[in-house]
């Protein structure tokens, strides 16, 4: 009979995600004891006593700050997230923001709402006032996309569809994203090059020491007059006083972002939204589906996709083999010791995958037939093996 698994949920996980864990093999509940895995959204796991039975933690979302990743890594427990599951949601808000900025929709709407009197009076005021909100169209304008990850690529491709010229800059673009990116997107050789040639700059990079204040006074000064900055990444990536100064001087036309603050929220050339980028029902569902599918593939096959602490490791299953799944320290001779132990038990290796990431490594070995209990214990006790399990064929 196929192995069954117990999944502890620490938050409400969308039903569409949970459907990916079939009832015949998965018991999923919020109060489960001795769980094999944990599914979590934003619950803080740092103060939680995570049972030793836990083989993996999957986060139905992007960030993993609420999970004690380092401690779990040392226990040989992979942590998964759902990168890119909310990319479409963010892209749609960025596209909306292009129009908000280009057509002055925020101030124009406020103007219309402020009108009083009868309809004839409003008509007259509208005809007189509309000249203050003359906008521009997008075809032929240049969008500079900083960061070509899940969201940046999606935004870049969508902007081409709107007739914009698109420049991109990402020195660490992955092969996967490079494949997804339209060949019509032009590479900017540097950030300064991108700013100098863009009418609109949008940032889609993580917040870290290298990206804090990336949109600063010097780079804004490089932009064409009347430029627009969009920030749906993190507030600190844009130097707020620099943007406000450029808006006040008229060099920048508008700033649209997802991060309201006292300095920004009432500025006439700024539109701030209340961190709405990923706030769609679909994004939440996508995250849950992705997390559940990754967890299932790990529990049933030992495969690792989108683990934040262990390498990507996917190996097809072969009939008639037992799969040995080992998380180990990334030190020399681990595979040597494991294969020697298997050879001593006359176990024949049918397939093997060993990947490393930083101080950790991950090994999948398919062995013809079974692995007996003493051999498994011998494998488990090799110094450097952090976790080990067997998956029957
Ligand atoms: N507004 C929201 O609600 C919301 C929702 C989701 C994500 N986000 C933010 O958007 C960011 C991007 O998300 P994603 O899913 O596209 O992430 P991602 O990891 O897929 O892509 C980030 C990209 O930025 C690139 N990068 C990193 N540093 C760079 C630099 N200095 N210059 C140029 N490129 C650089 C990386 O190489 C990577 O390709 C996230 O880090 C997050 O902060 C915001």
Short mmCIF file of C-alpha atoms and ligand atoms in Angstrom, two decimals:
data_model
loop_
_atom_site.label_atom_id
_atom_site.label_comp_id
_atom_site.label_asym_id
_atom_site.label_seq_id
_atom_site.Cartn_x
_atom_site.Cartn_y
_atom_site.Cartn_z
CA UNK A 1 0.00 0.00 0.00
CA UNK A 2 1.23 3.49 -0.82
CA UNK A 3 2.64 5.48 2.07
CA UNK A 4 0.30 8.08 3.58
CA UNK A 5 1.27 11.50 4.90
CA UNK A 6 0.09 13.84 7.63
CA UNK A 7 0.18 17.55 6.81
CA UNK A 8 -0.14 20.23 9.46
CA UNK A 9 -1.62 23.52 8.21
CA UNK A 10 -0.73 26.60 10.25
CA UNK A 11 -2.98 28.96 8.28
CA UNK A 12 -6.04 28.61 6.11
CA UNK A 13 -4.73 27.28 2.83
CA UNK A 14 -6.86 27.79 -0.28
CA UNK A 15 -9.05 24.78 -1.14
CA UNK A 16 -7.64 24.65 -4.65
CA UNK A 17 -4.21 24.06 -3.16
CA UNK A 18 -5.37 21.40 -0.73
CA UNK A 19 -7.11 19.57 -3.60
CA UNK A 20 -3.61 18.77 -4.86
CA UNK A 21 -3.12 16.50 -1.85
CA UNK A 22 -5.49 13.56 -2.47
CA UNK A 23 -7.41 12.29 0.57
CA UNK A 24 -6.41 8.67 0.00
CA UNK A 25 -2.82 9.55 0.81
CA UNK A 26 -2.96 12.82 2.74
CA UNK A 27 -4.47 13.73 6.08
CA UNK A 28 -4.47 17.51 6.20
CA UNK A 29 -5.58 19.44 9.29
CA UNK A 30 -4.69 22.31 11.57
CA UNK A 31 -4.32 20.27 14.76
CA UNK A 32 -2.38 17.29 13.47
CA UNK A 33 0.20 15.64 15.72
CA UNK A 34 3.47 14.12 14.51
CA UNK A 35 3.09 15.73 11.05
CA UNK A 36 5.25 14.70 8.09
CA UNK A 37 5.13 18.22 6.70
CA UNK A 38 3.87 21.73 7.42
CA UNK A 39 1.94 24.00 5.06
CA UNK A 40 2.07 27.63 6.13
CA UNK A 41 1.27 31.11 4.87
CA UNK A 42 2.23 33.85 7.29
CA UNK A 43 2.09 32.15 10.71
CA UNK A 44 5.27 32.80 12.70
CA UNK A 45 7.08 29.48 13.11
CA UNK A 46 10.10 30.90 14.93
CA UNK A 47 8.78 30.18 18.42
CA UNK A 48 7.17 26.91 17.44
CA UNK A 49 8.59 23.59 18.59
CA UNK A 50 8.73 21.90 15.19
CA UNK A 51 8.39 18.13 15.74
CA UNK A 52 11.20 15.82 14.65
CA UNK A 53 8.76 14.00 12.36
CA UNK A 54 8.63 17.00 9.99
CA UNK A 55 10.30 16.23 6.66
CA UNK A 56 9.54 19.52 4.92
CA UNK A 57 7.91 22.95 5.32
CA UNK A 58 6.11 24.58 2.40
CA UNK A 59 5.17 28.25 2.38
CA UNK A 60 2.23 29.26 0.19
CA UNK A 61 3.87 32.59 -0.62
CA UNK A 62 7.19 34.10 -1.60
CA UNK A 63 9.07 35.26 1.51
CA UNK A 64 10.19 32.84 4.22
CA UNK A 65 10.98 35.29 7.07
CA UNK A 66 8.35 33.58 9.25
CA UNK A 67 10.16 30.23 9.01
CA UNK A 68 13.33 29.25 10.92
CA UNK A 69 15.07 28.26 7.69
CA UNK A 70 18.61 27.96 9.09
CA UNK A 71 17.57 25.61 11.90
CA UNK A 72 15.55 23.46 9.51
CA UNK A 73 18.42 23.33 7.00
CA UNK A 74 20.70 21.94 9.71
CA UNK A 75 18.12 19.24 10.40
CA UNK A 76 18.05 18.29 6.71
CA UNK A 77 14.53 19.68 6.27
CA UNK A 78 13.87 21.46 2.96
CA UNK A 79 11.77 24.62 3.03
CA UNK A 80 9.77 25.41 -0.10
CA UNK A 81 8.22 28.67 -1.27
CA UNK A 82 6.10 29.69 -4.25
CA UNK A 83 8.15 32.16 -6.27
CA UNK A 84 6.36 33.78 -9.16
CA UNK A 85 2.92 32.53 -8.12
CA UNK A 86 1.84 36.14 -7.64
CA UNK A 87 3.69 37.53 -10.67
CA UNK A 88 0.59 37.99 -12.79
CA UNK A 89 -1.20 39.84 -9.99
CA UNK A 90 1.69 42.29 -9.61
CA UNK A 91 2.11 42.66 -13.37
CA UNK A 92 -1.55 43.65 -13.77
CA UNK A 93 -1.21 46.37 -11.12
CA UNK A 94 1.98 47.65 -12.75
CA UNK A 95 0.23 47.83 -16.13
CA UNK A 96 -2.67 49.65 -14.45
CA UNK A 97 -0.14 52.08 -12.96
CA UNK A 98 1.32 52.87 -16.36
CA UNK A 99 -2.13 54.12 -17.36
CA UNK A 100 -2.73 55.83 -14.00
CA UNK A 101 0.45 57.84 -14.52
CA UNK A 102 0.14 58.46 -18.26
CA UNK A 103 -3.43 59.71 -18.10
CA UNK A 104 -3.24 61.49 -14.74
CA UNK A 105 -6.13 59.36 -13.56
CA UNK A 106 -5.58 59.98 -9.83
CA UNK A 107 -5.73 63.80 -9.87
CA UNK A 108 -8.36 63.80 -12.63
CA UNK A 109 -10.63 61.59 -10.58
CA UNK A 110 -10.15 63.77 -7.51
CA UNK A 111 -10.99 66.84 -9.62
CA UNK A 112 -14.20 65.22 -10.89
CA UNK A 113 -15.23 64.13 -7.40
CA UNK A 114 -14.70 67.65 -6.08
CA UNK A 115 -17.28 69.15 -8.47
CA UNK A 116 -20.51 70.49 -7.00
CA UNK A 117 -23.63 72.18 -8.35
CA UNK A 118 -26.07 71.04 -11.01
CA UNK A 119 -25.01 68.95 -14.00
CA UNK A 120 -24.72 71.99 -16.27
CA UNK A 121 -22.30 73.56 -13.79
CA UNK A 122 -20.31 70.32 -13.60
CA UNK A 123 -20.23 70.10 -17.44
CA UNK A 124 -18.83 73.61 -17.64
CA UNK A 125 -16.22 72.98 -14.94
CA UNK A 126 -15.16 69.72 -16.61
CA UNK A 127 -14.67 71.34 -20.01
CA UNK A 128 -12.66 74.14 -18.42
CA UNK A 129 -10.62 71.93 -16.11
CA UNK A 130 -9.77 68.94 -18.30
CA UNK A 131 -6.83 70.69 -19.94
CA UNK A 132 -4.99 70.27 -16.65
CA UNK A 133 -5.02 66.51 -17.07
CA UNK A 134 -3.78 66.08 -20.64
CA UNK A 135 -1.81 62.84 -20.68
CA UNK A 136 0.42 60.86 -22.98
CA UNK A 137 0.07 57.55 -24.81
CA UNK A 138 2.29 54.55 -24.29
CA UNK A 139 3.24 53.34 -27.81
CA UNK A 140 6.72 54.54 -28.67
CA UNK A 141 7.60 55.39 -25.06
CA UNK A 142 10.42 53.48 -23.39
CA UNK A 143 9.94 51.39 -20.27
CA UNK A 144 13.04 50.42 -18.30
CA UNK A 145 12.58 47.27 -16.22
CA UNK A 146 15.07 46.78 -13.39
CA UNK A 147 15.13 43.12 -12.34
CA UNK A 148 14.01 40.47 -14.81
CA UNK A 149 12.65 37.84 -12.48
CA UNK A 150 9.13 36.42 -12.43
CA UNK A 151 7.47 39.83 -12.21
CA UNK A 152 9.93 41.89 -14.27
CA UNK A 153 9.77 39.53 -17.24
CA UNK A 154 6.01 39.47 -17.12
CA UNK A 155 5.86 43.29 -17.00
CA UNK A 156 8.41 43.64 -19.81
CA UNK A 157 6.49 41.30 -22.11
CA UNK A 158 3.17 43.00 -21.34
CA UNK A 159 4.60 46.46 -22.06
CA UNK A 160 5.73 45.31 -25.50
CA UNK A 161 2.12 44.33 -26.10
CA UNK A 162 1.12 47.93 -25.31
CA UNK A 163 3.47 49.18 -28.03
CA UNK A 164 6.19 50.36 -25.67
CA UNK A 165 9.89 49.97 -26.30
CA UNK A 166 11.32 47.94 -23.43
CA UNK A 167 14.79 47.95 -21.89
CA UNK A 168 15.78 45.48 -19.21
CA UNK A 169 18.63 45.19 -16.74
CA UNK A 170 19.40 42.16 -14.60
CA UNK A 171 23.01 40.94 -14.36
CA UNK A 172 21.82 37.70 -12.70
CA UNK A 173 18.91 36.79 -14.95
CA UNK A 174 18.21 33.05 -14.78
CA UNK A 175 18.13 30.83 -17.85
CA UNK A 176 14.45 30.16 -17.20
CA UNK A 177 13.55 33.86 -17.18
CA UNK A 178 15.77 34.54 -20.19
CA UNK A 179 13.73 31.96 -22.11
CA UNK A 180 10.47 33.63 -21.04
CA UNK A 181 11.62 37.14 -21.92
CA UNK A 182 10.65 38.38 -25.36
CA UNK A 183 13.62 38.78 -27.67
CA UNK A 184 12.30 42.29 -28.41
CA UNK A 185 13.37 43.46 -24.95
CA UNK A 186 16.66 45.27 -25.27
CA UNK A 187 19.39 44.80 -22.71
CA UNK A 188 20.57 47.93 -20.92
CA UNK A 189 24.31 47.66 -20.29
CA UNK A 190 24.03 49.27 -16.87
CA UNK A 191 21.46 50.79 -14.54
CA UNK A 192 22.60 54.26 -15.57
CA UNK A 193 22.15 53.33 -19.23
CA UNK A 194 18.63 52.12 -18.47
CA UNK A 195 17.64 55.29 -16.60
CA UNK A 196 19.15 57.52 -19.29
CA UNK A 197 17.05 55.92 -22.02
CA UNK A 198 13.72 55.40 -20.21
CA UNK A 199 10.52 57.42 -19.99
CA UNK A 200 9.21 55.10 -17.31
CA UNK A 201 11.31 53.03 -14.90
CA UNK A 202 9.80 50.14 -12.95
CA UNK A 203 11.72 48.18 -10.30
CA UNK A 204 11.26 44.44 -9.67
CA UNK A 205 14.24 43.52 -7.52
CA UNK A 206 14.40 42.19 -3.96
CA UNK A 207 15.20 44.62 -1.19
CA UNK A 208 18.79 44.19 -0.01
CA UNK A 209 21.93 46.24 0.58
CA UNK A 210 22.62 46.39 -3.16
CA UNK A 211 19.12 47.60 -4.08
CA UNK A 212 18.33 49.95 -1.18
CA UNK A 213 18.00 53.43 -2.68
CA UNK A 214 18.70 52.08 -6.18
CA UNK A 215 16.39 54.76 -7.61
CA UNK A 216 18.32 57.79 -6.32
CA UNK A 217 18.74 61.46 -7.21
CA UNK A 218 21.63 60.86 -9.64
CA UNK A 219 19.75 58.18 -11.59
CA UNK A 220 16.49 60.14 -11.67
CA UNK A 221 18.48 63.08 -13.07
CA UNK A 222 19.55 60.82 -15.96
CA UNK A 223 15.91 60.19 -16.94
CA UNK A 224 14.20 62.15 -19.68
CA UNK A 225 12.14 65.12 -18.39
CA UNK A 226 8.55 64.15 -17.61
CA UNK A 227 9.56 60.64 -16.55
CA UNK A 228 7.62 58.24 -14.37
CA UNK A 229 8.84 55.86 -11.65
CA UNK A 230 6.86 52.80 -10.63
CA UNK A 231 7.69 50.83 -7.49
CA UNK A 232 5.82 47.63 -6.72
CA UNK A 233 8.87 45.91 -5.21
CA UNK A 234 9.69 47.43 -1.79
CA UNK A 235 9.49 51.00 -0.51
CA UNK A 236 13.19 51.34 0.37
CA UNK A 237 14.37 50.59 -3.18
CA UNK A 238 13.39 54.15 -4.09
CA UNK A 239 14.96 57.14 -2.33
CA UNK A 240 11.75 58.95 -1.34
CA UNK A 241 13.22 62.47 -0.76
CA UNK A 242 14.95 62.26 -4.16
CA UNK A 243 11.71 61.34 -5.92
CA UNK A 244 9.76 64.07 -4.16
CA UNK A 245 12.40 66.65 -5.11
CA UNK A 246 12.25 65.54 -8.76
CA UNK A 247 8.44 65.65 -8.75
CA UNK A 248 8.46 69.12 -7.20
CA UNK A 249 10.95 70.42 -9.74
CA UNK A 250 8.84 69.01 -12.58
CA UNK A 251 11.62 66.71 -13.80
CA UNK A 252 9.51 63.69 -12.87
CA UNK A 253 5.87 63.57 -13.92
CA UNK A 254 4.60 60.92 -11.50
CA UNK A 255 5.51 58.26 -8.96
CA UNK A 256 3.19 55.28 -8.43
CA UNK A 257 3.99 52.83 -5.68
CA UNK A 258 2.57 50.21 -3.35
CA UNK A 259 4.05 51.74 -0.19
CA UNK A 260 2.24 54.73 1.33
CA UNK A 261 4.06 56.96 3.81
CA UNK A 262 3.42 60.39 5.28
CA UNK A 263 5.80 61.98 2.80
CA UNK A 264 4.14 60.32 -0.19
CA UNK A 265 0.47 59.65 0.32
CA UNK A 266 -0.86 63.20 -0.19
CA UNK A 267 1.64 64.42 -2.78
CA UNK A 268 -0.30 65.58 -5.86
CA UNK A 269 1.99 63.72 -8.25
CA UNK A 270 2.14 60.50 -6.28
CA UNK A 271 -0.31 57.63 -6.21
CA UNK A 272 0.23 55.19 -3.37
CA UNK A 273 -1.70 51.95 -3.10
CA UNK A 274 -1.96 49.93 0.11
CA UNK A 275 0.47 47.09 -0.80
CA UNK A 276 -2.01 45.59 -3.25
CA UNK A 277 0.46 43.98 -5.67
CA UNK A 278 -0.24 40.37 -4.80
CA UNK A 279 -3.72 40.93 -3.38
CA UNK A 280 -5.89 38.81 -5.64
CA UNK A 281 -7.75 35.61 -4.94
CA UNK A 282 -5.94 34.02 -7.85
CA UNK A 283 -2.48 34.84 -6.47
CA UNK A 284 -3.36 33.23 -3.15
CA UNK A 285 -4.64 30.15 -4.95
CA UNK A 286 -1.61 29.94 -7.21
CA UNK A 287 0.68 30.05 -4.16
CA UNK A 288 -1.26 27.29 -2.42
CA UNK A 289 -1.33 25.09 -5.53
CA UNK A 290 2.39 25.54 -6.09
CA UNK A 291 3.29 24.86 -2.45
CA UNK A 292 1.08 21.76 -2.29
CA UNK A 293 2.41 20.34 -5.57
CA UNK A 294 6.03 20.85 -4.54
CA UNK A 295 5.36 19.26 -1.16
CA UNK A 296 3.68 16.27 -2.79
CA UNK A 297 6.52 15.71 -5.24
CA UNK A 298 8.97 15.85 -2.33
CA UNK A 299 7.04 13.48 -0.09
CA UNK A 300 6.23 10.96 -2.83
CA UNK A 301 9.41 11.21 -4.92
CA UNK A 302 11.99 13.12 -2.91
CA UNK A 303 12.22 15.76 -5.64
CA UNK A 304 13.10 19.34 -4.73
CA UNK A 305 11.59 22.24 -6.67
CA UNK A 306 11.78 25.79 -5.37
CA UNK A 307 13.44 24.91 -2.12
CA UNK A 308 14.94 28.01 -0.49
CA UNK A 309 17.61 26.09 1.45
CA UNK A 310 18.46 23.02 -0.65
CA UNK A 311 19.34 22.75 -4.35
CA UNK A 312 16.90 22.05 -7.15
CA UNK A 313 16.93 18.23 -7.49
CA UNK A 314 14.54 16.38 -9.75
CA UNK A 315 15.11 12.82 -10.95
CA UNK A 316 12.51 10.69 -12.76
CA UNK A 317 11.42 7.51 -10.96
CA UNK A 318 12.32 4.14 -12.41
CA UNK A 319 10.08 1.11 -11.92
CA UNK A 320 11.31 -1.59 -9.54
CA UNK A 321 13.68 0.69 -7.64
CA UNK A 322 13.74 1.99 -4.09
CA UNK A 323 14.60 5.64 -3.75
CA UNK A 324 17.05 6.74 -1.10
CA UNK A 325 16.63 10.42 -0.19
CA UNK A 326 19.46 12.04 1.73
CA UNK A 327 20.06 15.61 2.83
CA UNK A 328 23.68 16.01 3.85
CA UNK A 329 26.41 18.49 4.65
CA UNK A 330 28.28 19.64 1.57
CA UNK A 331 31.61 18.01 2.50
CA UNK A 332 33.89 15.73 0.45
CA UNK A 333 33.29 11.99 0.09
CA UNK A 334 29.61 11.89 1.07
CA UNK A 335 28.55 10.20 -2.17
CA UNK A 336 31.61 7.93 -1.86
CA UNK A 337 30.59 6.76 1.62
CA UNK A 338 26.96 6.31 0.63
CA UNK A 339 27.78 4.25 -2.47
CA UNK A 340 30.34 2.17 -0.56
CA UNK A 341 27.70 1.36 2.08
CA UNK A 342 25.24 0.37 -0.66
CA UNK A 343 27.87 -1.73 -2.44
CA UNK A 344 28.66 -3.57 0.81
CA UNK A 345 24.97 -4.56 0.94
CA UNK A 346 25.12 -5.75 -2.69
CA UNK A 347 22.64 -2.98 -3.62
CA UNK A 348 22.92 -1.92 -7.24
CA UNK A 349 22.58 1.80 -8.01
CA UNK A 350 20.24 2.34 -10.98
CA UNK A 351 20.36 6.15 -10.95
CA UNK A 352 21.93 8.87 -8.85
CA UNK A 353 21.66 12.63 -8.48
CA UNK A 354 23.80 14.74 -6.16
CA UNK A 355 23.42 18.51 -6.00
CA UNK A 356 24.87 21.03 -3.62
CA UNK A 357 23.97 24.53 -2.53
CA UNK A 358 26.20 26.38 -0.11
CA UNK A 359 26.89 24.27 2.95
CA UNK A 360 24.21 21.69 2.13
CA UNK A 361 23.81 18.96 -0.47
CA UNK A 362 21.08 16.61 -1.53
CA UNK A 363 21.36 13.10 -2.86
CA UNK A 364 18.78 10.94 -4.60
CA UNK A 365 19.74 7.34 -5.32
CA UNK A 366 17.53 4.75 -7.01
CA UNK A 367 18.55 1.22 -6.05
CA UNK A 368 17.32 -1.94 -7.77
CA UNK A 369 15.01 -3.81 -5.40
CA UNK A 370 14.90 -3.01 -1.68
CA UNK A 371 17.30 -1.59 0.89
CA UNK A 372 17.26 -3.58 4.15
CA UNK A 373 16.94 -1.95 7.57
CA UNK A 374 20.57 -2.44 8.72
CA UNK A 375 21.87 -0.89 5.48
CA UNK A 376 19.53 2.05 5.89
CA UNK A 377 20.70 2.52 9.49
CA UNK A 378 24.32 2.40 8.30
CA UNK A 379 23.56 5.07 5.71
CA UNK A 380 21.75 7.23 8.21
CA UNK A 381 24.66 7.11 10.65
CA UNK A 382 27.26 8.34 8.14
CA UNK A 383 28.67 11.55 9.57
CA UNK A 384 27.25 14.49 7.63
CA UNK A 385 23.93 12.82 6.79
CA UNK A 386 21.32 15.22 8.16
CA UNK A 387 18.18 13.37 7.15
CA UNK A 388 17.48 10.19 5.24
CA UNK A 389 14.45 8.25 4.14
CA UNK A 390 13.44 5.50 1.77
CA UNK A 391 10.65 5.68 -0.76
CA UNK A 392 9.39 2.32 -1.99
CA UNK A 393 8.86 1.86 -5.72
N1 LIG B 1 3.87 44.74 -4.20
C1 LIG B 1 3.72 43.49 -3.83
O1 LIG B 1 2.72 43.13 -3.23
C2 LIG B 1 4.76 42.49 -4.18
C3 LIG B 1 4.36 41.18 -4.45
C4 LIG B 1 5.34 40.25 -4.82
C5 LIG B 1 6.67 40.62 -4.89
N2 LIG B 1 7.02 41.90 -4.58
C6 LIG B 1 8.43 42.32 -4.67
O2 LIG B 1 8.86 42.16 -6.00
C7 LIG B 1 10.20 41.68 -6.00
C8 LIG B 1 10.45 40.89 -7.26
O3 LIG B 1 9.64 39.72 -7.25
P1 LIG B 1 9.90 38.51 -8.26
O4 LIG B 1 8.87 37.46 -7.95
O5 LIG B 1 10.00 39.03 -9.66
O6 LIG B 1 11.34 38.02 -7.75
P2 LIG B 1 12.43 37.19 -8.56
O7 LIG B 1 13.32 36.64 -7.53
O8 LIG B 1 11.76 36.26 -9.52
O9 LIG B 1 13.21 38.29 -9.41
C9 LIG B 1 14.06 39.25 -8.86
C10 LIG B 1 15.10 39.55 -9.93
O10 LIG B 1 15.85 40.70 -9.52
C11 LIG B 1 17.18 40.51 -9.98
N3 LIG B 1 18.08 41.41 -9.26
C12 LIG B 1 18.50 41.31 -7.98
N4 LIG B 1 19.30 42.35 -7.67
C13 LIG B 1 19.38 43.12 -8.79
C14 LIG B 1 20.04 44.34 -9.10
N5 LIG B 1 20.79 44.96 -8.19
N6 LIG B 1 19.91 44.84 -10.35
C15 LIG B 1 19.15 44.21 -11.28
N7 LIG B 1 18.49 43.05 -11.04
C16 LIG B 1 18.61 42.52 -9.81
C17 LIG B 1 17.45 39.04 -9.74
O11 LIG B 1 18.53 38.59 -10.54
C18 LIG B 1 16.12 38.41 -10.13
O12 LIG B 1 16.11 38.02 -11.49
C19 LIG B 1 10.26 40.84 -4.72
O13 LIG B 1 11.59 40.78 -4.23
C20 LIG B 1 9.35 41.54 -3.78
O14 LIG B 1 10.08 42.42 -2.97
C21 LIG B 1 6.10 42.83 -4.25
#
